[in-house]
Amino acid sequence: MSSQDVIELGRKLERFFRNDPRFRFIRNFPSGATGKLSCFEETIAAGRTRKIVLKYPADDEEETIGGVKNEIKWLGVLKHAKHVVDVLSIRDGPNAGLTGLDRVFIILEHLENGSLYQFLRRTSNIVLPNRILWSLFLCLTRASVAMAWPPEEGREEEPKPNVAPLALSHWDMHDENMLFGSLRDRDEHVFVPILKLIDFDNSALVTFEERPSRAALRDFDGELQLQIYRRPQSVRNMGINANVLDIGLNMARIIVRDRQLSHDQAQDAIRNESLPLGNDLRLLVTRCLAADPANRPALDELLETTRNAVVSRTYNNTARETDERKREAREGIFLSSGYMGKAAWKSHSAVKLIHTKNQSTLGLDSIANLTFPPTSAVFATGPPRVVHASLPPDTENK
């Protein structure tokens, strides 16, 4: 695909969406590492509308085009995963007008409640309740289960004991590649909207993993005796190992509010006894950060533990756990109008806070007052991560 092809592709896509009366241009988003992004509102039928996001190569570099193609392939494999951004189709789409060009573009769902990065930035002086942390933990686990066992249509993201898992790793799991969708009617998303992974440009089947250092095995795994938590006959592979480590690293960054934490720094930070964490939550994050992949929890255990914590757990202070409080939190944490120019953060002075020393604890009574800001960098990406992995053939679609 030449430079002229990329320019022509952009022009034809722009003409199609701007000239078709079904679509109303909303805005361009800042380009990510590989793709240009534009948001449109589509009129479907009888006045019903939906927002869509168009992504296509940002330039004619081979790496850029390859990244978009790679994302198209893997999102096809994961098309039924609820915790991965949805690929959309449109009736009488632009494909017919692209004869002679590589059709390197993708139409994605618009996730209305912004990125995890935005949420954490705006709550930087607030200590999130453990139940919110567990909810985020569960969403990341669901997405990782989907990468190991891509679900069939209508099925949950669940481990399949009799099916060999894919060794697929996202390889770019960070807080700007996690976007909040809508609140759901299910118990797992009562307090927090569904959190979905985006940007699969770097995703790959993992064929190599580095050996942990002796110092890390001794000073972290050995000192904390993480090997005693191993479950016999756990199903794992190098892709699962990488994703579980990324989950642990992201949870540590969320907890300590430092998005730049390295693996080593996260191992040190999670052992800080002053962190307002339940022992079980701290232990599970700690195990995800284990130097030895065999000491990390398998996905079936991770899903079982996080799901139970979100759905079945009874927390202290039952006055804040009533059905009415759940309803208020569910309806109030995010504005239903979304972030596209309508949603706005209420000032911190309007949020009821329970003060403790130099920080504030966000109770369920204050969650109901919390909303999301307008998004300024939707689908933003960080720098590519160097990996030792090979891409699967295009025909592989397990």
Tab-separated table of C-alpha atoms in Angstrom:
chain	number	residue	atom	x	y	z
A	1	MET	CA	0.000	0.000	0.000
A	2	SER	CA	1.730	3.152	-1.211
A	3	SER	CA	1.639	6.643	0.192
A	4	GLN	CA	-0.787	7.624	-2.580
A	5	ASP	CA	-3.011	4.674	-1.685
A	6	VAL	CA	-3.210	5.853	1.938
A	7	ILE	CA	-4.078	9.389	0.850
A	8	GLU	CA	-6.710	8.095	-1.578
A	9	LEU	CA	-8.161	5.772	1.064
A	10	GLY	CA	-8.546	8.678	3.480
A	11	ARG	CA	-10.218	10.828	0.838
A	12	LYS	CA	-12.708	8.153	-0.190
A	13	LEU	CA	-13.605	7.318	3.379
A	14	GLU	CA	-14.051	10.994	4.181
A	15	ARG	CA	-16.239	11.541	1.114
A	16	PHE	CA	-18.367	8.510	1.879
A	17	PHE	CA	-19.160	9.465	5.463
A	18	ARG	CA	-19.535	13.187	4.820
A	19	ASN	CA	-21.768	12.764	1.756
A	20	ASP	CA	-24.036	9.987	3.014
A	21	PRO	CA	-27.013	11.627	4.791
A	22	ARG	CA	-27.107	8.828	7.363
A	23	PHE	CA	-23.895	10.110	8.932
A	24	ARG	CA	-23.150	13.301	10.810
A	25	PHE	CA	-19.520	14.138	11.489
A	26	ILE	CA	-18.821	14.697	15.191
A	27	ARG	CA	-15.096	15.195	15.493
A	28	ASN	CA	-11.637	13.828	14.827
A	29	PHE	CA	-9.836	12.253	17.737
A	30	PRO	CA	-6.084	12.621	18.258
A	31	SER	CA	-4.362	9.956	16.199
A	32	GLY	CA	-2.893	6.985	17.981
A	33	ALA	CA	0.351	5.228	17.176
A	34	THR	CA	-1.047	3.707	13.991
A	35	GLY	CA	-4.502	4.996	13.190
A	36	LYS	CA	-6.460	8.118	12.401
A	37	LEU	CA	-9.766	8.271	14.234
A	38	SER	CA	-13.008	10.035	13.376
A	39	CYS	CA	-16.340	9.906	15.157
A	40	PHE	CA	-19.676	10.007	13.319
A	41	GLU	CA	-23.287	9.760	14.386
A	42	GLU	CA	-25.223	7.249	12.279
A	43	THR	CA	-28.987	7.382	11.854
A	44	ILE	CA	-30.075	3.756	11.821
A	45	ALA	CA	-33.854	3.817	11.438
A	46	ALA	CA	-36.901	5.729	12.669
A	47	GLY	CA	-34.756	8.419	14.236
A	48	ARG	CA	-32.564	6.013	16.197
A	49	THR	CA	-28.894	6.926	16.172
A	50	ARG	CA	-25.569	5.543	17.330
A	51	LYS	CA	-22.039	6.868	17.381
A	52	ILE	CA	-19.314	5.026	15.509
A	53	VAL	CA	-15.550	5.461	15.288
A	54	LEU	CA	-13.686	5.080	12.001
A	55	LYS	CA	-10.046	4.012	12.197
A	56	TYR	CA	-7.624	3.818	9.269
A	57	PRO	CA	-3.811	4.095	8.833
A	58	ALA	CA	-2.251	7.369	9.927
A	59	ASP	CA	0.529	7.116	7.324
A	60	ASP	CA	1.983	4.785	4.690
A	61	GLU	CA	4.681	3.281	6.894
A	62	GLU	CA	4.715	-0.500	6.711
A	63	GLU	CA	4.567	-0.762	10.510
A	64	THR	CA	1.539	1.540	10.672
A	65	ILE	CA	-0.425	-0.316	8.012
A	66	GLY	CA	0.591	-3.649	9.525
A	67	GLY	CA	-0.661	-2.502	12.925
A	68	VAL	CA	-4.132	-1.658	11.602
A	69	LYS	CA	-4.286	-4.946	9.700
A	70	ASN	CA	-3.220	-6.772	12.842
A	71	GLU	CA	-5.966	-5.098	14.857
A	72	ILE	CA	-8.578	-5.957	12.223
A	73	LYS	CA	-7.507	-9.599	12.366
A	74	TRP	CA	-7.539	-9.970	16.142
A	75	LEU	CA	-10.751	-8.029	16.644
A	76	GLY	CA	-12.289	-10.478	14.197
A	77	VAL	CA	-11.161	-13.337	16.417
A	78	LEU	CA	-12.495	-11.550	19.516
A	79	LYS	CA	-15.669	-10.206	17.911
A	80	HIS	CA	-17.972	-11.776	20.535
A	81	ALA	CA	-15.935	-10.740	23.578
A	82	LYS	CA	-17.930	-8.294	25.700
A	83	HIS	CA	-14.829	-6.742	27.313
A	84	VAL	CA	-13.150	-5.982	23.992
A	85	VAL	CA	-14.198	-3.057	21.780
A	86	ASP	CA	-16.861	-4.115	19.274
A	87	VAL	CA	-16.358	-4.047	15.523
A	88	LEU	CA	-19.440	-2.663	13.791
A	89	SER	CA	-20.841	-3.102	10.326
A	90	ILE	CA	-22.903	-0.555	8.443
A	91	ARG	CA	-25.426	-1.179	5.699
A	92	ASP	CA	-24.168	-0.245	2.219
A	93	GLY	CA	-20.796	0.693	3.691
A	94	PRO	CA	-17.809	2.291	1.953
A	95	ASN	CA	-16.243	-0.981	0.744
A	96	ALA	CA	-17.900	-0.731	-2.670
A	97	GLY	CA	-16.098	2.538	-3.339
A	98	LEU	CA	-12.649	1.154	-2.572
A	99	THR	CA	-12.043	-1.001	-5.643
A	100	GLY	CA	-8.330	-1.388	-6.242
A	101	LEU	CA	-7.345	-0.319	-2.725
A	102	ASP	CA	-6.481	-2.381	0.313
A	103	ARG	CA	-9.478	-2.060	2.608
A	104	VAL	CA	-7.407	-1.225	5.641
A	105	PHE	CA	-9.952	0.438	7.874
A	106	ILE	CA	-12.223	-0.609	10.684
A	107	ILE	CA	-15.454	0.728	12.190
A	108	LEU	CA	-15.622	0.497	15.978
A	109	GLU	CA	-18.211	1.132	18.634
A	110	HIS	CA	-18.104	4.449	20.429
A	111	LEU	CA	-17.463	3.939	24.142
A	112	GLU	CA	-19.218	6.786	25.838
A	113	ASN	CA	-17.681	7.011	29.283
A	114	GLY	CA	-14.056	7.787	28.527
A	115	SER	CA	-10.790	6.154	29.476
A	116	LEU	CA	-9.545	4.704	32.719
A	117	TYR	CA	-6.777	7.301	32.585
A	118	GLN	CA	-9.321	10.133	32.680
A	119	PHE	CA	-11.188	8.541	35.549
A	120	LEU	CA	-8.018	8.130	37.610
A	121	ARG	CA	-6.795	11.626	36.803
A	122	ARG	CA	-10.018	13.203	38.005
A	123	THR	CA	-10.102	11.120	41.186
A	124	SER	CA	-6.426	11.546	41.981
A	125	ASN	CA	-7.106	12.790	45.522
A	126	ILE	CA	-9.692	10.147	46.261
A	127	VAL	CA	-9.162	6.674	47.664
A	128	LEU	CA	-11.379	4.346	45.664
A	129	PRO	CA	-13.342	1.728	47.607
A	130	ASN	CA	-12.134	-1.835	47.288
A	131	ARG	CA	-15.377	-2.803	45.550
A	132	ILE	CA	-14.556	-0.394	42.706
A	133	LEU	CA	-11.042	-1.816	42.454
A	134	TRP	CA	-12.461	-5.340	42.354
A	135	SER	CA	-14.821	-4.310	39.533
A	136	LEU	CA	-11.949	-2.993	37.422
A	137	PHE	CA	-9.955	-6.127	38.232
A	138	LEU	CA	-12.825	-8.304	37.028
A	139	CYS	CA	-13.202	-6.447	33.727
A	140	LEU	CA	-9.500	-6.834	32.935
A	141	THR	CA	-9.714	-10.509	33.846
A	142	ARG	CA	-12.714	-11.045	31.572
A	143	ALA	CA	-10.831	-9.447	28.666
A	144	SER	CA	-7.825	-11.687	29.292
A	145	VAL	CA	-10.011	-14.786	29.456
A	146	ALA	CA	-11.437	-13.787	26.076
A	147	MET	CA	-7.941	-13.556	24.593
A	148	ALA	CA	-7.223	-17.094	25.784
A	149	TRP	CA	-10.614	-18.564	24.844
A	150	PRO	CA	-12.408	-16.295	22.334
A	151	PRO	CA	-16.100	-16.703	23.169
A	152	GLU	CA	-18.819	-17.724	20.785
A	153	GLU	CA	-21.702	-15.378	20.074
A	154	GLY	CA	-23.919	-14.883	23.111
A	155	ARG	CA	-21.479	-16.641	25.439
A	156	GLU	CA	-19.693	-15.238	28.460
A	157	GLU	CA	-15.917	-14.894	28.608
A	158	GLU	CA	-15.221	-18.098	30.513
A	159	PRO	CA	-12.307	-20.542	30.601
A	160	LYS	CA	-12.832	-23.719	28.581
A	161	PRO	CA	-11.102	-26.542	30.469
A	162	ASN	CA	-11.123	-28.924	27.492
A	163	VAL	CA	-9.928	-26.383	24.920
A	164	ALA	CA	-6.285	-25.385	24.542
A	165	PRO	CA	-6.039	-21.600	25.111
A	166	LEU	CA	-4.546	-19.166	22.629
A	167	ALA	CA	-1.252	-17.637	23.710
A	168	LEU	CA	-2.497	-14.203	22.647
A	169	SER	CA	-1.200	-11.176	24.520
A	170	HIS	CA	-2.504	-7.640	24.117
A	171	TRP	CA	1.012	-6.238	24.614
A	172	ASP	CA	-0.165	-2.666	25.140
A	173	MET	CA	-2.414	-2.838	28.183
A	174	HIS	CA	-2.452	0.576	29.860
A	175	ASP	CA	-5.017	3.043	31.157
A	176	GLU	CA	-5.520	4.865	27.848
A	177	ASN	CA	-6.288	1.589	26.106
A	178	MET	CA	-9.129	0.816	28.507
A	179	LEU	CA	-12.412	2.610	27.858
A	180	PHE	CA	-15.668	2.584	29.790
A	181	GLY	CA	-18.839	1.666	27.958
A	182	SER	CA	-22.359	1.828	29.296
A	183	LEU	CA	-23.733	0.604	32.593
A	184	ARG	CA	-25.238	-2.851	32.330
A	185	ASP	CA	-28.141	-4.519	34.101
A	186	ARG	CA	-25.962	-7.291	35.446
A	187	ASP	CA	-24.412	-7.543	38.882
A	188	GLU	CA	-20.840	-7.233	37.615
A	189	HIS	CA	-21.434	-3.664	36.419
A	190	VAL	CA	-23.706	-2.207	39.061
A	191	PHE	CA	-21.102	0.295	40.299
A	192	VAL	CA	-18.743	0.654	37.343
A	193	PRO	CA	-19.596	0.606	33.620
A	194	ILE	CA	-18.094	-2.181	31.592
A	195	LEU	CA	-14.389	-1.568	30.934
A	196	LYS	CA	-13.163	-2.669	27.504
A	197	LEU	CA	-9.748	-3.148	25.921
A	198	ILE	CA	-8.989	-1.279	22.708
A	199	ASP	CA	-5.983	-0.957	20.374
A	200	PHE	CA	-4.890	-4.440	19.372
A	201	ASP	CA	-2.294	-3.120	16.908
A	202	ASN	CA	0.579	-4.785	18.797
A	203	SER	CA	-1.239	-7.956	19.832
A	204	ALA	CA	0.500	-11.234	19.050
A	205	LEU	CA	0.821	-14.867	19.942
A	206	VAL	CA	3.645	-15.086	22.472
A	207	THR	CA	6.451	-17.504	21.665
A	208	PHE	CA	9.102	-16.330	24.097
A	209	GLU	CA	9.285	-15.154	27.690
A	210	GLU	CA	12.304	-14.026	29.640
A	211	ARG	CA	13.516	-15.957	32.620
A	212	PRO	CA	13.048	-14.112	35.892
A	213	SER	CA	16.183	-13.040	37.701
A	214	ARG	CA	17.340	-14.961	40.739
A	215	ALA	CA	17.153	-11.777	42.771
A	216	ALA	CA	13.475	-11.270	41.894
A	217	LEU	CA	12.660	-14.885	42.653
A	218	ARG	CA	14.375	-14.584	46.026
A	219	ASP	CA	13.365	-11.074	47.083
A	220	PHE	CA	9.746	-11.114	45.939
A	221	ASP	CA	8.365	-14.590	45.267
A	222	GLY	CA	10.542	-16.297	47.844
A	223	GLU	CA	10.210	-13.714	50.593
A	224	LEU	CA	6.400	-13.665	50.217
A	225	GLN	CA	6.221	-17.454	49.728
A	226	LEU	CA	4.043	-17.067	46.649
A	227	GLN	CA	4.652	-20.640	45.586
A	228	ILE	CA	2.336	-21.932	48.320
A	229	TYR	CA	-0.688	-20.478	46.498
A	230	ARG	CA	-0.140	-22.462	43.313
A	231	ARG	CA	-3.066	-24.573	42.180
A	232	PRO	CA	-2.314	-27.994	40.707
A	233	GLN	CA	-2.957	-28.507	37.004
A	234	SER	CA	-3.491	-24.829	36.231
A	235	VAL	CA	-4.051	-24.091	32.541
A	236	ARG	CA	-1.596	-21.468	31.369
A	237	ASN	CA	0.692	-20.505	28.522
A	238	MET	CA	3.063	-17.653	27.741
A	239	GLY	CA	0.282	-15.393	26.504
A	240	ILE	CA	-1.769	-15.928	29.644
A	241	ASN	CA	1.332	-15.350	31.770
A	242	ALA	CA	1.988	-12.020	30.031
A	243	ASN	CA	-1.621	-10.836	30.343
A	244	VAL	CA	-1.898	-11.755	34.026
A	245	LEU	CA	1.302	-9.825	34.713
A	246	ASP	CA	-0.127	-6.831	32.821
A	247	ILE	CA	-3.327	-7.050	34.879
A	248	GLY	CA	-1.300	-6.997	38.087
A	249	LEU	CA	0.838	-4.109	36.878
A	250	ASN	CA	-2.208	-2.045	35.896
A	251	MET	CA	-3.976	-2.781	39.180
A	252	ALA	CA	-0.874	-1.684	41.099
A	253	ARG	CA	-0.727	1.533	39.062
A	254	ILE	CA	-4.412	2.191	39.777
A	255	ILE	CA	-4.011	1.541	43.502
A	256	VAL	CA	-0.929	3.705	44.060
A	257	ARG	CA	-1.912	6.274	41.382
A	258	ASP	CA	1.350	6.058	39.460
A	259	ARG	CA	0.827	5.153	35.811
A	260	GLN	CA	4.570	4.960	35.169
A	261	LEU	CA	5.298	2.130	37.600
A	262	SER	CA	7.595	-0.562	36.250
A	263	HIS	CA	7.211	-4.215	37.224
A	264	ASP	CA	9.937	-3.932	39.869
A	265	GLN	CA	8.467	-0.717	41.251
A	266	ALA	CA	5.003	-2.247	41.389
A	267	GLN	CA	6.346	-5.184	43.387
A	268	ASP	CA	7.743	-2.755	45.949
A	269	ALA	CA	4.671	-0.513	45.979
A	270	ILE	CA	2.084	-3.235	46.550
A	271	ARG	CA	3.840	-4.277	49.757
A	272	ASN	CA	3.232	-0.851	51.313
A	273	GLU	CA	1.105	-1.725	54.329
A	274	SER	CA	-0.442	1.754	54.463
A	275	LEU	CA	-2.363	1.158	51.230
A	276	PRO	CA	-6.118	0.974	51.965
A	277	LEU	CA	-6.531	-2.553	50.632
A	278	GLY	CA	-8.221	-5.661	51.882
A	279	ASN	CA	-5.786	-8.488	52.456
A	280	ASP	CA	-7.325	-10.654	49.748
A	281	LEU	CA	-7.136	-7.894	47.137
A	282	ARG	CA	-3.532	-7.087	48.027
A	283	LEU	CA	-2.560	-10.755	47.851
A	284	LEU	CA	-4.164	-11.326	44.460
A	285	VAL	CA	-2.463	-8.270	42.916
A	286	THR	CA	0.812	-9.378	44.518
A	287	ARG	CA	0.503	-12.847	42.989
A	288	CYS	CA	-0.199	-11.362	39.537
A	289	LEU	CA	3.128	-9.510	39.870
A	290	ALA	CA	5.102	-12.664	40.716
A	291	ALA	CA	8.490	-12.966	39.040
A	292	ASP	CA	7.912	-16.650	38.303
A	293	PRO	CA	4.917	-17.015	35.948
A	294	ALA	CA	4.016	-20.297	37.682
A	295	ASN	CA	3.385	-18.301	40.879
A	296	ARG	CA	0.800	-16.099	39.173
A	297	PRO	CA	-2.871	-17.103	39.448
A	298	ALA	CA	-4.330	-19.004	36.521
A	299	LEU	CA	-7.204	-17.314	34.715
A	300	ASP	CA	-9.861	-19.638	36.110
A	301	GLU	CA	-8.839	-18.779	39.673
A	302	LEU	CA	-8.493	-15.091	38.842
A	303	LEU	CA	-11.974	-14.988	37.328
A	304	GLU	CA	-13.548	-16.941	40.181
A	305	THR	CA	-11.987	-14.713	42.833
A	306	THR	CA	-12.704	-11.364	41.205
A	307	ARG	CA	-16.246	-12.338	40.245
A	308	ASN	CA	-17.056	-13.495	43.769
A	309	ALA	CA	-15.637	-10.265	45.192
A	310	VAL	CA	-17.868	-8.166	42.927
A	311	VAL	CA	-21.070	-10.206	42.907
A	312	SER	CA	-21.186	-12.089	46.205
A	313	ARG	CA	-19.104	-10.115	48.665
A	314	THR	CA	-20.783	-8.409	51.632
A	315	TYR	CA	-18.841	-5.277	52.593
A	316	ASN	CA	-18.703	-3.304	55.802
A	317	ASN	CA	-21.034	-0.365	56.422
A	318	THR	CA	-24.262	-1.987	55.228
A	319	ALA	CA	-26.062	1.382	55.148
A	320	ARG	CA	-24.167	2.046	51.947
A	321	GLU	CA	-24.930	-1.366	50.482
A	322	THR	CA	-28.736	-1.174	50.236
A	323	ASP	CA	-30.563	-1.680	46.945
A	324	GLU	CA	-31.379	2.019	46.920
A	325	ARG	CA	-27.741	2.949	47.333
A	326	LYS	CA	-26.772	0.550	44.547
A	327	ARG	CA	-29.367	2.144	42.281
A	328	GLU	CA	-28.125	5.660	43.037
A	329	ALA	CA	-24.539	4.642	42.434
A	330	ARG	CA	-25.429	2.856	39.225
A	331	GLU	CA	-27.370	5.800	37.815
A	332	GLY	CA	-25.119	8.530	39.108
A	333	ILE	CA	-21.528	7.417	38.592
A	334	PHE	CA	-21.706	8.130	34.849
A	335	LEU	CA	-23.996	10.443	32.962
A	336	SER	CA	-26.105	8.594	30.440
A	337	SER	CA	-25.459	11.392	27.926
A	338	GLY	CA	-21.846	10.244	27.650
A	339	TYR	CA	-18.754	12.357	27.227
A	340	MET	CA	-19.167	13.785	23.734
A	341	GLY	CA	-19.587	17.398	24.742
A	342	LYS	CA	-22.456	16.786	27.185
A	343	ALA	CA	-20.993	15.034	30.183
A	344	ALA	CA	-18.949	17.172	32.521
A	345	TRP	CA	-17.262	16.627	35.802
A	346	LYS	CA	-18.984	18.055	38.805
A	347	SER	CA	-16.611	20.090	40.882
A	348	HIS	CA	-14.806	18.313	43.688
A	349	SER	CA	-16.614	20.570	46.119
A	350	ALA	CA	-19.875	18.881	45.099
A	351	VAL	CA	-18.584	15.410	45.860
A	352	LYS	CA	-19.164	14.227	49.410
A	353	LEU	CA	-15.856	13.033	50.771
A	354	ILE	CA	-14.845	11.261	53.930
A	355	HIS	CA	-11.529	12.855	54.847
A	356	THR	CA	-8.614	10.852	56.196
A	357	LYS	CA	-5.347	12.682	56.774
A	358	ASN	CA	-4.099	14.053	53.443
A	359	GLN	CA	-6.427	12.054	51.209
A	360	SER	CA	-10.134	11.520	50.805
A	361	THR	CA	-12.010	8.263	50.738
A	362	LEU	CA	-14.734	7.910	48.158
A	363	GLY	CA	-17.727	6.280	49.808
A	364	LEU	CA	-20.723	4.881	47.976
A	365	ASP	CA	-22.703	7.948	48.981
A	366	SER	CA	-20.314	10.090	46.948
A	367	ILE	CA	-20.048	7.783	43.954
A	368	ALA	CA	-23.564	8.823	43.026
A	369	ASN	CA	-22.280	12.366	42.452
A	370	LEU	CA	-19.395	11.369	40.228
A	371	THR	CA	-19.512	11.749	36.443
A	372	PHE	CA	-17.028	11.585	33.597
A	373	PRO	CA	-15.325	14.465	31.780
A	374	PRO	CA	-15.398	15.146	28.075
A	375	THR	CA	-12.854	12.952	26.365
A	376	SER	CA	-9.869	14.691	24.854
A	377	ALA	CA	-7.869	11.664	23.759
A	378	VAL	CA	-10.176	8.790	22.940
A	379	PHE	CA	-8.406	5.716	21.629
A	380	ALA	CA	-5.052	7.310	22.526
A	381	THR	CA	-2.133	4.951	22.556
A	382	GLY	CA	1.211	4.827	24.249
A	383	PRO	CA	4.526	3.987	22.591
A	384	PRO	CA	4.788	0.515	21.062
A	385	ARG	CA	6.183	-2.154	23.337
A	386	VAL	CA	9.080	-4.282	22.125
A	387	VAL	CA	8.087	-7.939	22.253
A	388	HIS	CA	9.639	-11.289	21.451
A	389	ALA	CA	6.732	-12.802	19.590
A	390	SER	CA	5.708	-13.825	16.108
A	391	LEU	CA	2.500	-12.867	14.338
A	392	PRO	CA	0.111	-15.697	13.526
A	393	PRO	CA	-0.892	-16.375	9.924
A	394	ASP	CA	-3.863	-14.410	8.643
A	395	THR	CA	-5.850	-17.609	8.270
A	396	GLU	CA	-5.644	-18.454	11.962
A	397	ASN	CA	-8.983	-17.793	13.595
A	398	LYS	CA	-9.348	-20.140	16.463
